[in-house]
Protein backbone atom coordinates (compact mmCIF):
# COMPACT_ATOMS: atom_id res chain seq x y z
CA UNK A 1 0.00 0.00 0.00
CA UNK A 2 1.21 3.45 -0.89
CA UNK A 3 2.25 5.93 1.74
CA UNK A 4 0.49 9.16 2.53
CA UNK A 5 1.51 12.63 1.49
CA UNK A 6 1.65 15.49 3.97
CA UNK A 7 2.10 19.12 2.99
CA UNK A 8 2.58 21.46 5.92
CA UNK A 9 1.99 25.20 5.62
CA UNK A 10 3.63 27.09 8.48
CA UNK A 11 2.91 30.67 9.36
CA UNK A 12 6.25 32.37 10.10
CA UNK A 13 5.15 35.91 10.82
CA UNK A 14 7.86 37.26 13.20
CA UNK A 15 5.54 39.83 14.80
CA UNK A 16 2.79 37.26 15.51
CA UNK A 17 5.31 34.81 16.95
CA UNK A 18 6.69 37.54 19.15
CA UNK A 19 3.19 38.16 20.52
CA UNK A 20 2.71 34.43 21.02
CA UNK A 21 5.94 34.21 23.04
CA UNK A 22 4.61 36.86 25.43
CA UNK A 23 1.05 35.58 25.71
CA UNK A 24 0.18 34.18 29.14
CA UNK A 25 -0.57 31.65 30.54
CA UNK A 26 0.93 29.39 27.87
CA UNK A 27 3.60 31.27 25.95
CA UNK A 28 5.08 29.54 22.89
CA UNK A 29 8.00 31.04 21.01
CA UNK A 30 9.09 30.26 17.49
CA UNK A 31 12.09 28.11 18.45
CA UNK A 32 9.97 25.89 20.72
CA UNK A 33 7.40 25.71 17.92
CA UNK A 34 9.98 24.64 15.33
CA UNK A 35 11.50 21.98 17.56
CA UNK A 36 8.05 20.49 18.23
CA UNK A 37 7.15 20.74 14.55
CA UNK A 38 10.37 18.93 13.53
CA UNK A 39 9.54 16.10 15.93
CA UNK A 40 6.12 15.82 14.27
CA UNK A 41 7.59 15.87 10.74
CA UNK A 42 10.12 13.21 11.74
CA UNK A 43 7.30 11.08 13.09
CA UNK A 44 5.48 11.34 9.74
CA UNK A 45 8.64 10.35 7.82
CA UNK A 46 9.39 7.50 10.21
CA UNK A 47 5.79 6.25 10.18
CA UNK A 48 6.14 4.59 6.80
CA UNK A 49 8.95 4.35 4.30
CA UNK A 50 6.73 5.53 1.41
CA UNK A 51 5.42 8.62 3.21
CA UNK A 52 6.21 11.90 1.47
CA UNK A 53 6.50 15.38 2.91
CA UNK A 54 6.58 18.97 1.73
CA UNK A 55 6.84 22.05 3.94
CA UNK A 56 5.85 25.54 2.82
CA UNK A 57 6.68 28.65 4.81
CA UNK A 58 4.42 31.71 4.85
CA UNK A 59 6.56 34.76 5.61
CA UNK A 60 5.30 38.34 5.62
CA UNK A 61 4.33 39.02 2.02
CA UNK A 62 6.14 35.96 0.68
CA UNK A 63 5.70 32.19 0.59
CA UNK A 64 8.32 29.60 -0.20
CA UNK A 65 9.02 25.87 -0.28
CA UNK A 66 11.14 24.93 2.73
CA UNK A 67 11.45 21.20 2.23
CA UNK A 68 10.30 18.59 -0.25
CA UNK A 69 10.98 14.89 -0.05
CA UNK A 70 10.50 14.66 -3.84
CA UNK A 71 13.42 17.01 -4.51
CA UNK A 72 15.88 16.20 -1.76
CA UNK A 73 18.57 18.84 -1.31
CA UNK A 74 22.03 18.11 -2.70
CA UNK A 75 23.94 18.46 0.54
CA UNK A 76 24.07 15.23 2.48
CA UNK A 77 24.03 15.46 6.24
CA UNK A 78 27.15 14.48 8.10
CA UNK A 79 27.28 10.93 9.31
CA UNK A 80 25.98 10.78 12.82
CA UNK A 81 25.48 7.30 14.16
CA UNK A 82 22.75 8.56 16.50
CA UNK A 83 20.64 10.11 13.76
CA UNK A 84 18.49 8.47 11.06
CA UNK A 85 19.74 10.28 7.89
CA UNK A 86 16.30 11.16 6.38
CA UNK A 87 15.25 12.80 9.64
CA UNK A 88 18.50 14.71 9.91
CA UNK A 89 17.99 15.91 6.33
CA UNK A 90 14.53 17.33 7.13
CA UNK A 91 15.80 19.09 10.25
CA UNK A 92 18.90 20.66 8.73
CA UNK A 93 17.22 21.73 5.46
CA UNK A 94 14.21 23.26 7.20
CA UNK A 95 16.30 25.16 9.74
CA UNK A 96 18.71 26.39 7.08
CA UNK A 97 15.93 27.72 4.82
CA UNK A 98 13.89 29.31 7.62
CA UNK A 99 16.94 31.19 8.90
CA UNK A 100 17.91 32.16 5.33
CA UNK A 101 14.43 33.56 4.61
CA UNK A 102 14.17 35.45 7.88
CA UNK A 103 17.62 36.96 7.27
CA UNK A 104 16.74 38.19 3.78
CA UNK A 105 13.55 39.61 5.26
CA UNK A 106 15.54 41.76 7.70
CA UNK A 107 18.24 42.60 5.12
CA UNK A 108 15.69 43.85 2.61
CA UNK A 109 14.16 45.92 5.36
CA UNK A 110 11.04 43.92 4.67
CA UNK A 111 7.88 44.98 6.39
CA UNK A 112 7.57 42.22 8.99
CA UNK A 113 4.17 43.65 9.93
CA UNK A 114 2.86 42.68 6.48
CA UNK A 115 0.36 39.83 6.66
CA UNK A 116 1.71 36.31 6.20
CA UNK A 117 1.35 34.91 2.70
CA UNK A 118 -0.68 31.96 4.01
CA UNK A 119 -2.86 31.74 0.93
CA UNK A 120 0.20 31.83 -1.33
CA UNK A 121 1.72 28.95 0.61
CA UNK A 122 -1.58 27.05 0.53
CA UNK A 123 -1.82 27.50 -3.24
CA UNK A 124 1.75 26.26 -3.65
CA UNK A 125 0.91 23.22 -1.53
CA UNK A 126 -2.08 22.47 -3.80
CA UNK A 127 0.04 22.87 -6.94
CA UNK A 128 2.61 20.54 -5.43
CA UNK A 129 -0.05 17.89 -4.71
CA UNK A 130 -1.45 18.36 -8.22
CA UNK A 131 2.02 17.62 -9.61
CA UNK A 132 2.29 14.48 -7.45
CA UNK A 133 -1.20 13.45 -8.67
CA UNK A 134 -0.12 13.80 -12.30
CA UNK A 135 3.02 11.75 -11.66
CA UNK A 136 0.97 9.17 -9.78
CA UNK A 137 -1.44 8.86 -12.70
CA UNK A 138 1.38 8.65 -15.23
CA UNK A 139 2.80 5.74 -13.23
CA UNK A 140 -0.53 3.88 -13.29
CA UNK A 141 -2.22 2.67 -16.44
CA UNK A 142 -5.30 4.85 -15.96
CA UNK A 143 -3.93 7.79 -17.91
CA UNK A 144 -3.10 5.75 -20.98
CA UNK A 145 -6.45 4.00 -21.01
CA UNK A 146 -8.30 7.30 -20.94
CA UNK A 147 -9.91 6.62 -17.59
CA UNK A 148 -10.76 9.22 -14.98
CA UNK A 149 -7.53 10.36 -13.29
CA UNK A 150 -7.08 8.98 -9.80
CA UNK A 151 -6.67 11.21 -6.78
CA UNK A 152 -3.44 10.86 -4.86
CA UNK A 153 -4.35 8.50 -2.02
CA UNK A 154 -4.26 9.90 1.50
CA UNK A 155 -2.94 13.34 0.65
CA UNK A 156 -3.49 16.21 3.06
CA UNK A 157 -2.42 19.71 3.93
CA UNK A 158 -1.85 20.89 7.49
CA UNK A 159 -1.97 24.64 8.09
CA UNK A 160 -0.31 25.90 11.27
CA UNK A 161 -1.42 29.50 11.66
CA UNK A 162 -0.71 32.27 14.16
CA UNK A 163 -2.28 35.10 12.15
CA UNK A 164 -5.88 36.33 12.21
CA UNK A 165 -8.09 36.07 9.12
CA UNK A 166 -7.26 38.46 6.32
CA UNK A 167 -10.66 39.24 4.91
CA UNK A 168 -9.10 40.31 1.60
CA UNK A 169 -8.03 36.71 1.02
CA UNK A 170 -11.57 35.29 1.28
CA UNK A 171 -11.92 34.60 -2.45
CA UNK A 172 -8.49 32.92 -2.89
CA UNK A 173 -9.13 30.81 0.23
CA UNK A 174 -12.51 29.65 -1.12
CA UNK A 175 -10.92 28.88 -4.50
CA UNK A 176 -8.22 26.86 -2.72
CA UNK A 177 -10.93 24.93 -0.87
CA UNK A 178 -12.67 24.08 -4.16
CA UNK A 179 -9.36 22.96 -5.66
CA UNK A 180 -8.67 20.82 -2.60
CA UNK A 181 -12.12 19.22 -2.90
CA UNK A 182 -11.45 18.45 -6.55
CA UNK A 183 -8.05 16.93 -5.75
CA UNK A 184 -9.63 15.05 -2.80
CA UNK A 185 -7.12 16.65 -0.46
CA UNK A 186 -7.99 16.98 3.23
CA UNK A 187 -7.12 20.31 4.81
CA UNK A 188 -6.32 20.29 8.52
CA UNK A 189 -5.84 23.52 10.37
CA UNK A 190 -4.41 24.41 13.74
CA UNK A 191 -4.68 27.94 15.07
CA UNK A 192 -1.79 28.22 17.49
CA UNK A 193 -2.14 31.85 18.50
CA UNK A 194 -4.66 34.65 18.01
CA UNK A 195 -8.40 34.58 17.41
CA UNK A 196 -10.27 31.72 15.76
CA UNK A 197 -10.11 31.99 12.00
CA UNK A 198 -13.35 31.68 10.09
CA UNK A 199 -11.68 30.75 6.81
CA UNK A 200 -9.54 27.93 8.20
CA UNK A 201 -12.59 26.51 10.00
CA UNK A 202 -14.44 26.43 6.71
CA UNK A 203 -11.46 24.97 4.85
CA UNK A 204 -11.21 22.09 7.33
CA UNK A 205 -14.97 21.51 7.43
CA UNK A 206 -15.48 21.54 3.65
CA UNK A 207 -12.57 19.18 2.96
CA UNK A 208 -13.29 16.73 5.78
CA UNK A 209 -10.33 17.82 7.85
CA UNK A 210 -9.97 18.84 11.45
CA UNK A 211 -9.69 22.37 12.84
CA UNK A 212 -8.18 22.76 16.27
CA UNK A 213 -7.82 25.95 18.24
CA UNK A 214 -4.86 25.41 20.52
CA UNK A 215 -5.86 26.27 24.07
CA UNK A 216 -2.75 24.80 25.63
CA UNK A 217 0.05 25.96 23.41
CA UNK A 218 2.66 24.16 25.48
CA UNK A 219 1.01 20.87 24.38
CA UNK A 220 1.45 21.56 20.66
CA UNK A 221 3.33 18.34 19.91
CA UNK A 222 0.69 16.29 21.68
CA UNK A 223 -2.06 17.86 19.55
CA UNK A 224 -0.01 17.38 16.40
CA UNK A 225 0.68 13.69 16.99
CA UNK A 226 -2.78 12.82 18.30
CA UNK A 227 -4.92 14.72 15.80
CA UNK A 228 -2.85 15.38 12.70
CA UNK A 229 -0.41 12.47 12.41
CA UNK A 230 -2.91 9.75 11.41
CA UNK A 231 -3.59 9.88 7.65
CA UNK A 232 -7.23 10.54 6.58
CA UNK A 233 -7.91 6.88 5.82
CA UNK A 234 -7.04 5.88 9.40
CA UNK A 235 -9.13 8.63 10.96
CA UNK A 236 -12.36 6.84 10.17
CA UNK A 237 -11.50 4.28 12.82
CA UNK A 238 -10.20 6.67 15.46
CA UNK A 239 -11.77 9.72 17.03
CA UNK A 240 -9.99 12.82 15.84
CA UNK A 241 -11.13 15.99 17.61
CA UNK A 242 -13.17 18.31 15.44
CA UNK A 243 -14.85 21.64 16.03
CA UNK A 244 -18.44 21.28 17.12
CA UNK A 245 -19.11 24.89 16.20
CA UNK A 246 -18.20 26.20 12.78
CA UNK A 247 -18.42 29.81 11.77
CA UNK A 248 -19.92 29.75 8.28
CA UNK A 249 -19.92 33.46 7.69
CA UNK A 250 -18.52 34.80 4.45
CA UNK A 251 -16.72 38.01 3.59
CA UNK A 252 -18.54 40.42 1.29
CA UNK A 253 -16.84 41.08 -2.04
CA UNK A 254 -17.37 44.84 -1.80
CA UNK A 255 -15.79 45.75 1.54
CA UNK A 256 -14.15 42.43 2.54
CA UNK A 257 -16.07 42.48 5.82
CA UNK A 258 -17.21 39.25 7.44
CA UNK A 259 -21.00 39.46 7.34
CA UNK A 260 -23.94 37.71 8.96
CA UNK A 261 -26.50 38.43 6.24
CA UNK A 262 -25.54 38.88 2.63
CA UNK A 263 -26.93 39.19 -0.86
CA UNK A 264 -25.77 36.81 -3.52
CA UNK A 265 -25.62 37.49 -7.24
CA UNK A 266 -27.44 34.55 -8.75
CA UNK A 267 -25.31 34.71 -11.88
CA UNK A 268 -21.76 34.65 -10.51
CA UNK A 269 -22.52 33.95 -6.81
CA UNK A 270 -20.66 37.03 -5.59
CA UNK A 271 -21.59 38.04 -2.05
CA UNK A 272 -22.50 41.62 -1.07
CA UNK A 273 -23.33 43.15 2.28
CA UNK A 274 -26.11 45.27 0.75
CA UNK A 275 -28.32 45.00 -2.33
CA UNK A 276 -26.53 46.54 -5.31
CA UNK A 277 -28.04 47.56 -8.64
CA UNK A 278 -25.24 46.03 -10.73
CA UNK A 279 -23.08 43.12 -9.63
CA UNK A 280 -19.53 44.46 -9.54
CA UNK A 281 -18.07 41.08 -10.44
CA UNK A 282 -19.99 40.10 -13.57
CA UNK A 283 -21.22 43.47 -14.88
CA UNK A 284 -18.84 43.06 -17.80
CA UNK A 285 -21.07 40.30 -19.05
CA UNK A 286 -24.51 41.45 -17.97
CA UNK A 287 -25.11 45.11 -18.55
CA UNK A 288 -28.70 45.00 -17.38
CA UNK A 289 -29.68 46.66 -14.14
CA UNK A 290 -31.61 45.28 -11.25
CA UNK A 291 -35.15 46.76 -11.04
CA UNK A 292 -35.19 49.76 -8.74
CA UNK A 293 -38.45 48.70 -7.10
CA UNK A 294 -37.08 45.33 -6.06
CA UNK A 295 -33.97 47.01 -4.73
CA UNK A 296 -36.09 49.27 -2.57
CA UNK A 297 -38.03 46.28 -1.28
CA UNK A 298 -34.82 44.38 -0.47
CA UNK A 299 -33.40 47.36 1.36
CA UNK A 300 -36.60 47.80 3.34
CA UNK A 301 -36.66 44.14 4.28
CA UNK A 302 -33.02 44.35 5.25
CA UNK A 303 -33.59 47.11 7.80
CA UNK A 304 -36.45 45.16 9.39
CA UNK A 305 -34.35 41.99 9.66
CA UNK A 306 -34.12 40.59 13.18
CA UNK A 307 -30.53 39.57 12.51
CA UNK A 308 -27.94 41.93 13.92
CA UNK A 309 -24.26 41.35 14.75
CA UNK A 310 -25.09 41.12 18.45
CA UNK A 311 -27.67 38.41 17.89
CA UNK A 312 -26.46 34.85 18.52
CA UNK A 313 -26.01 33.09 15.21
CA UNK A 314 -27.04 29.63 16.34
CA UNK A 315 -30.77 30.20 16.13
CA UNK A 316 -31.77 27.60 13.59
CA UNK A 317 -34.88 28.68 11.73
CA UNK A 318 -37.49 25.99 11.06
CA UNK A 319 -37.46 26.81 7.35
CA UNK A 320 -33.73 26.02 7.16
CA UNK A 321 -33.25 23.43 4.44
CA UNK A 322 -30.25 21.93 6.18
CA UNK A 323 -29.96 19.68 9.17
CA UNK A 324 -27.66 21.75 11.31
CA UNK A 325 -27.53 19.51 14.40
CA UNK A 326 -27.21 22.45 16.70
CA UNK A 327 -24.46 24.05 14.66
CA UNK A 328 -24.71 27.53 13.32
CA UNK A 329 -26.89 27.47 10.23
CA UNK A 330 -24.81 27.55 7.11
CA UNK A 331 -24.87 30.86 5.39
CA UNK A 332 -22.34 30.14 2.70
CA UNK A 333 -24.14 27.09 1.38
CA UNK A 334 -26.16 29.36 -0.87
CA UNK A 335 -23.19 30.71 -2.84
CA UNK A 336 -21.88 27.17 -3.22
CA UNK A 337 -25.11 25.89 -4.67
CA UNK A 338 -26.31 26.53 -8.20
CA UNK A 339 -27.56 30.05 -8.68
CA UNK A 340 -30.94 30.81 -10.18
CA UNK A 341 -31.12 31.97 -13.75
CA UNK A 342 -31.35 35.72 -14.30
CA UNK A 343 -34.94 36.75 -14.14
CA UNK A 344 -36.09 38.37 -17.39
CA UNK A 345 -32.62 39.49 -18.33
CA UNK A 346 -31.87 41.30 -15.12
CA UNK A 347 -29.51 40.32 -12.37
CA UNK A 348 -31.53 38.96 -9.53
CA UNK A 349 -29.97 39.20 -6.11
CA UNK A 350 -30.97 36.31 -3.94
CA UNK A 351 -30.67 36.53 -0.23
CA UNK A 352 -28.11 34.10 1.05
CA UNK A 353 -29.53 33.50 4.50
CA UNK A 354 -31.17 30.21 5.20
CA UNK A 355 -33.78 31.62 7.51
CA UNK A 356 -35.89 32.83 4.64
CA UNK A 357 -36.36 36.27 6.16
CA UNK A 358 -36.10 37.92 2.80
CA UNK A 359 -37.71 36.75 -0.38
CA UNK A 360 -36.04 38.00 -3.51
CA UNK A 361 -39.16 37.71 -5.61
ZN1 LIG B 1 -19.51 44.97 1.60
ZN1 LIG C 1 -22.53 38.68 -10.54
Coordinates of C-alpha atoms and ligand atoms in Angstrom, one line a residue:
X1 CA 0.0 0.0 0.0
X2 CA 1.2 3.5 -0.9
X3 CA 2.3 5.9 1.7
X4 CA 0.5 9.2 2.5
X5 CA 1.5 12.6 1.5
X6 CA 1.7 15.5 4.0
X7 CA 2.1 19.1 3.0
X8 CA 2.6 21.5 5.9
X9 CA 2.0 25.2 5.6
X10 CA 3.6 27.1 8.5
X11 CA 2.9 30.7 9.4
X12 CA 6.3 32.4 10.1
X13 CA 5.2 35.9 10.8
X14 CA 7.9 37.3 13.2
X15 CA 5.5 39.8 14.8
X16 CA 2.8 37.3 15.5
X17 CA 5.3 34.8 16.9
X18 CA 6.7 37.5 19.2
X19 CA 3.2 38.2 20.5
X20 CA 2.7 34.4 21.0
X21 CA 5.9 34.2 23.0
X22 CA 4.6 36.9 25.4
X23 CA 1.1 35.6 25.7
X24 CA 0.2 34.2 29.1
X25 CA -0.6 31.7 30.5
X26 CA 0.9 29.4 27.9
X27 CA 3.6 31.3 25.9
X28 CA 5.1 29.5 22.9
X29 CA 8.0 31.0 21.0
X30 CA 9.1 30.3 17.5
X31 CA 12.1 28.1 18.5
X32 CA 10.0 25.9 20.7
X33 CA 7.4 25.7 17.9
X34 CA 10.0 24.6 15.3
X35 CA 11.5 22.0 17.6
X36 CA 8.0 20.5 18.2
X37 CA 7.2 20.7 14.6
X38 CA 10.4 18.9 13.5
X39 CA 9.5 16.1 15.9
X40 CA 6.1 15.8 14.3
X41 CA 7.6 15.9 10.7
X42 CA 10.1 13.2 11.7
X43 CA 7.3 11.1 13.1
X44 CA 5.5 11.3 9.7
X45 CA 8.6 10.3 7.8
X46 CA 9.4 7.5 10.2
X47 CA 5.8 6.3 10.2
X48 CA 6.1 4.6 6.8
X49 CA 8.9 4.4 4.3
X50 CA 6.7 5.5 1.4
X51 CA 5.4 8.6 3.2
X52 CA 6.2 11.9 1.5
X53 CA 6.5 15.4 2.9
X54 CA 6.6 19.0 1.7
X55 CA 6.8 22.0 3.9
X56 CA 5.8 25.5 2.8
X57 CA 6.7 28.6 4.8
X58 CA 4.4 31.7 4.8
X59 CA 6.6 34.8 5.6
X60 CA 5.3 38.3 5.6
X61 CA 4.3 39.0 2.0
X62 CA 6.1 36.0 0.7
X63 CA 5.7 32.2 0.6
X64 CA 8.3 29.6 -0.2
X65 CA 9.0 25.9 -0.3
X66 CA 11.1 24.9 2.7
X67 CA 11.5 21.2 2.2
X68 CA 10.3 18.6 -0.2
X69 CA 11.0 14.9 -0.1
X70 CA 10.5 14.7 -3.8
X71 CA 13.4 17.0 -4.5
X72 CA 15.9 16.2 -1.8
X73 CA 18.6 18.8 -1.3
X74 CA 22.0 18.1 -2.7
X75 CA 23.9 18.5 0.5
X76 CA 24.1 15.2 2.5
X77 CA 24.0 15.5 6.2
X78 CA 27.2 14.5 8.1
X79 CA 27.3 10.9 9.3
X80 CA 26.0 10.8 12.8
X81 CA 25.5 7.3 14.2
X82 CA 22.7 8.6 16.5
X83 CA 20.6 10.1 13.8
X84 CA 18.5 8.5 11.1
X85 CA 19.7 10.3 7.9
X86 CA 16.3 11.2 6.4
X87 CA 15.2 12.8 9.6
X88 CA 18.5 14.7 9.9
X89 CA 18.0 15.9 6.3
X90 CA 14.5 17.3 7.1
X91 CA 15.8 19.1 10.2
X92 CA 18.9 20.7 8.7
X93 CA 17.2 21.7 5.5
X94 CA 14.2 23.3 7.2
X95 CA 16.3 25.2 9.7
X96 CA 18.7 26.4 7.1
X97 CA 15.9 27.7 4.8
X98 CA 13.9 29.3 7.6
X99 CA 16.9 31.2 8.9
X100 CA 17.9 32.2 5.3
X101 CA 14.4 33.6 4.6
X102 CA 14.2 35.5 7.9
X103 CA 17.6 37.0 7.3
X104 CA 16.7 38.2 3.8
X105 CA 13.6 39.6 5.3
X106 CA 15.5 41.8 7.7
X107 CA 18.2 42.6 5.1
X108 CA 15.7 43.8 2.6
X109 CA 14.2 45.9 5.4
X110 CA 11.0 43.9 4.7
X111 CA 7.9 45.0 6.4
X112 CA 7.6 42.2 9.0
X113 CA 4.2 43.6 9.9
X114 CA 2.9 42.7 6.5
X115 CA 0.4 39.8 6.7
X116 CA 1.7 36.3 6.2
X117 CA 1.4 34.9 2.7
X118 CA -0.7 32.0 4.0
X119 CA -2.9 31.7 0.9
X120 CA 0.2 31.8 -1.3
X121 CA 1.7 28.9 0.6
X122 CA -1.6 27.0 0.5
X123 CA -1.8 27.5 -3.2
X124 CA 1.8 26.3 -3.7
X125 CA 0.9 23.2 -1.5
X126 CA -2.1 22.5 -3.8
X127 CA 0.0 22.9 -6.9
X128 CA 2.6 20.5 -5.4
X129 CA 0.0 17.9 -4.7
X130 CA -1.4 18.4 -8.2
X131 CA 2.0 17.6 -9.6
X132 CA 2.3 14.5 -7.5
X133 CA -1.2 13.4 -8.7
X134 CA -0.1 13.8 -12.3
X135 CA 3.0 11.8 -11.7
X136 CA 1.0 9.2 -9.8
X137 CA -1.4 8.9 -12.7
X138 CA 1.4 8.7 -15.2
X139 CA 2.8 5.7 -13.2
X140 CA -0.5 3.9 -13.3
X141 CA -2.2 2.7 -16.4
X142 CA -5.3 4.8 -16.0
X143 CA -3.9 7.8 -17.9
X144 CA -3.1 5.7 -21.0
X145 CA -6.5 4.0 -21.0
X146 CA -8.3 7.3 -20.9
X147 CA -9.9 6.6 -17.6
X148 CA -10.8 9.2 -15.0
X149 CA -7.5 10.4 -13.3
X150 CA -7.1 9.0 -9.8
X151 CA -6.7 11.2 -6.8
X152 CA -3.4 10.9 -4.9
X153 CA -4.3 8.5 -2.0
X154 CA -4.3 9.9 1.5
X155 CA -2.9 13.3 0.7
X156 CA -3.5 16.2 3.1
X157 CA -2.4 19.7 3.9
X158 CA -1.9 20.9 7.5
X159 CA -2.0 24.6 8.1
X160 CA -0.3 25.9 11.3
X161 CA -1.4 29.5 11.7
X162 CA -0.7 32.3 14.2
X163 CA -2.3 35.1 12.2
X164 CA -5.9 36.3 12.2
X165 CA -8.1 36.1 9.1
X166 CA -7.3 38.5 6.3
X167 CA -10.7 39.2 4.9
X168 CA -9.1 40.3 1.6
X169 CA -8.0 36.7 1.0
X170 CA -11.6 35.3 1.3
X171 CA -11.9 34.6 -2.5
X172 CA -8.5 32.9 -2.9
X173 CA -9.1 30.8 0.2
X174 CA -12.5 29.7 -1.1
X175 CA -10.9 28.9 -4.5
X176 CA -8.2 26.9 -2.7
X177 CA -10.9 24.9 -0.9
X178 CA -12.7 24.1 -4.2
X179 CA -9.4 23.0 -5.7
X180 CA -8.7 20.8 -2.6
X181 CA -12.1 19.2 -2.9
X182 CA -11.4 18.5 -6.5
X183 CA -8.1 16.9 -5.8
X184 CA -9.6 15.0 -2.8
X185 CA -7.1 16.7 -0.5
X186 CA -8.0 17.0 3.2
X187 CA -7.1 20.3 4.8
X188 CA -6.3 20.3 8.5
X189 CA -5.8 23.5 10.4
X190 CA -4.4 24.4 13.7
X191 CA -4.7 27.9 15.1
X192 CA -1.8 28.2 17.5
X193 CA -2.1 31.9 18.5
X194 CA -4.7 34.7 18.0
X195 CA -8.4 34.6 17.4
X196 CA -10.3 31.7 15.8
X197 CA -10.1 32.0 12.0
X198 CA -13.4 31.7 10.1
X199 CA -11.7 30.7 6.8
X200 CA -9.5 27.9 8.2
X201 CA -12.6 26.5 10.0
X202 CA -14.4 26.4 6.7
X203 CA -11.5 25.0 4.9
X204 CA -11.2 22.1 7.3
X205 CA -15.0 21.5 7.4
X206 CA -15.5 21.5 3.7
X207 CA -12.6 19.2 3.0
X208 CA -13.3 16.7 5.8
X209 CA -10.3 17.8 7.9
X210 CA -10.0 18.8 11.5
X211 CA -9.7 22.4 12.8
X212 CA -8.2 22.8 16.3
X213 CA -7.8 25.9 18.2
X214 CA -4.9 25.4 20.5
X215 CA -5.9 26.3 24.1
X216 CA -2.7 24.8 25.6
X217 CA 0.1 26.0 23.4
X218 CA 2.7 24.2 25.5
X219 CA 1.0 20.9 24.4
X220 CA 1.5 21.6 20.7
X221 CA 3.3 18.3 19.9
X222 CA 0.7 16.3 21.7
X223 CA -2.1 17.9 19.6
X224 CA 0.0 17.4 16.4
X225 CA 0.7 13.7 17.0
X226 CA -2.8 12.8 18.3
X227 CA -4.9 14.7 15.8
X228 CA -2.9 15.4 12.7
X229 CA -0.4 12.5 12.4
X230 CA -2.9 9.8 11.4
X231 CA -3.6 9.9 7.6
X232 CA -7.2 10.5 6.6
X233 CA -7.9 6.9 5.8
X234 CA -7.0 5.9 9.4
X235 CA -9.1 8.6 11.0
X236 CA -12.4 6.8 10.2
X237 CA -11.5 4.3 12.8
X238 CA -10.2 6.7 15.5
X239 CA -11.8 9.7 17.0
X240 CA -10.0 12.8 15.8
X241 CA -11.1 16.0 17.6
X242 CA -13.2 18.3 15.4
X243 CA -14.8 21.6 16.0
X244 CA -18.4 21.3 17.1
X245 CA -19.1 24.9 16.2
X246 CA -18.2 26.2 12.8
X247 CA -18.4 29.8 11.8
X248 CA -19.9 29.7 8.3
X249 CA -19.9 33.5 7.7
X250 CA -18.5 34.8 4.5
X251 CA -16.7 38.0 3.6
X252 CA -18.5 40.4 1.3
X253 CA -16.8 41.1 -2.0
X254 CA -17.4 44.8 -1.8
X255 CA -15.8 45.7 1.5
X256 CA -14.2 42.4 2.5
X257 CA -16.1 42.5 5.8
X258 CA -17.2 39.3 7.4
X259 CA -21.0 39.5 7.3
X260 CA -23.9 37.7 9.0
X261 CA -26.5 38.4 6.2
X262 CA -25.5 38.9 2.6
X263 CA -26.9 39.2 -0.9
X264 CA -25.8 36.8 -3.5
X265 CA -25.6 37.5 -7.2
X266 CA -27.4 34.5 -8.7
X267 CA -25.3 34.7 -11.9
X268 CA -21.8 34.7 -10.5
X269 CA -22.5 34.0 -6.8
X270 CA -20.7 37.0 -5.6
X271 CA -21.6 38.0 -2.1
X272 CA -22.5 41.6 -1.1
X273 CA -23.3 43.2 2.3
X274 CA -26.1 45.3 0.8
X275 CA -28.3 45.0 -2.3
X276 CA -26.5 46.5 -5.3
X277 CA -28.0 47.6 -8.6
X278 CA -25.2 46.0 -10.7
X279 CA -23.1 43.1 -9.6
X280 CA -19.5 44.5 -9.5
X281 CA -18.1 41.1 -10.4
X282 CA -20.0 40.1 -13.6
X283 CA -21.2 43.5 -14.9
X284 CA -18.8 43.1 -17.8
X285 CA -21.1 40.3 -19.1
X286 CA -24.5 41.4 -18.0
X287 CA -25.1 45.1 -18.5
X288 CA -28.7 45.0 -17.4
X289 CA -29.7 46.7 -14.1
X290 CA -31.6 45.3 -11.3
X291 CA -35.2 46.8 -11.0
X292 CA -35.2 49.8 -8.7
X293 CA -38.5 48.7 -7.1
X294 CA -37.1 45.3 -6.1
X295 CA -34.0 47.0 -4.7
X296 CA -36.1 49.3 -2.6
X297 CA -38.0 46.3 -1.3
X298 CA -34.8 44.4 -0.5
X299 CA -33.4 47.4 1.4
X300 CA -36.6 47.8 3.3
X301 CA -36.7 44.1 4.3
X302 CA -33.0 44.3 5.2
X303 CA -33.6 47.1 7.8
X304 CA -36.4 45.2 9.4
X305 CA -34.3 42.0 9.7
X306 CA -34.1 40.6 13.2
X307 CA -30.5 39.6 12.5
X308 CA -27.9 41.9 13.9
X309 CA -24.3 41.3 14.7
X310 CA -25.1 41.1 18.4
X311 CA -27.7 38.4 17.9
X312 CA -26.5 34.9 18.5
X313 CA -26.0 33.1 15.2
X314 CA -27.0 29.6 16.3
X315 CA -30.8 30.2 16.1
X316 CA -31.8 27.6 13.6
X317 CA -34.9 28.7 11.7
X318 CA -37.5 26.0 11.1
X319 CA -37.5 26.8 7.4
X320 CA -33.7 26.0 7.2
X321 CA -33.3 23.4 4.4
X322 CA -30.2 21.9 6.2
X323 CA -30.0 19.7 9.2
X324 CA -27.7 21.7 11.3
X325 CA -27.5 19.5 14.4
X326 CA -27.2 22.5 16.7
X327 CA -24.5 24.0 14.7
X328 CA -24.7 27.5 13.3
X329 CA -26.9 27.5 10.2
X330 CA -24.8 27.6 7.1
X331 CA -24.9 30.9 5.4
X332 CA -22.3 30.1 2.7
X333 CA -24.1 27.1 1.4
X334 CA -26.2 29.4 -0.9
X335 CA -23.2 30.7 -2.8
X336 CA -21.9 27.2 -3.2
X337 CA -25.1 25.9 -4.7
X338 CA -26.3 26.5 -8.2
X339 CA -27.6 30.1 -8.7
X340 CA -30.9 30.8 -10.2
X341 CA -31.1 32.0 -13.7
X342 CA -31.3 35.7 -14.3
X343 CA -34.9 36.7 -14.1
X344 CA -36.1 38.4 -17.4
X345 CA -32.6 39.5 -18.3
X346 CA -31.9 41.3 -15.1
X347 CA -29.5 40.3 -12.4
X348 CA -31.5 39.0 -9.5
X349 CA -30.0 39.2 -6.1
X350 CA -31.0 36.3 -3.9
X351 CA -30.7 36.5 -0.2
X352 CA -28.1 34.1 1.1
X353 CA -29.5 33.5 4.5
X354 CA -31.2 30.2 5.2
X355 CA -33.8 31.6 7.5
X356 CA -35.9 32.8 4.6
X357 CA -36.4 36.3 6.2
X358 CA -36.1 37.9 2.8
X359 CA -37.7 36.8 -0.4
X360 CA -36.0 38.0 -3.5
X361 CA -39.2 37.7 -5.6
Ligands
LIG1 ZN1 -19.5 45.0 1.6
LIG2 ZN1 -22.5 38.7 -10.5

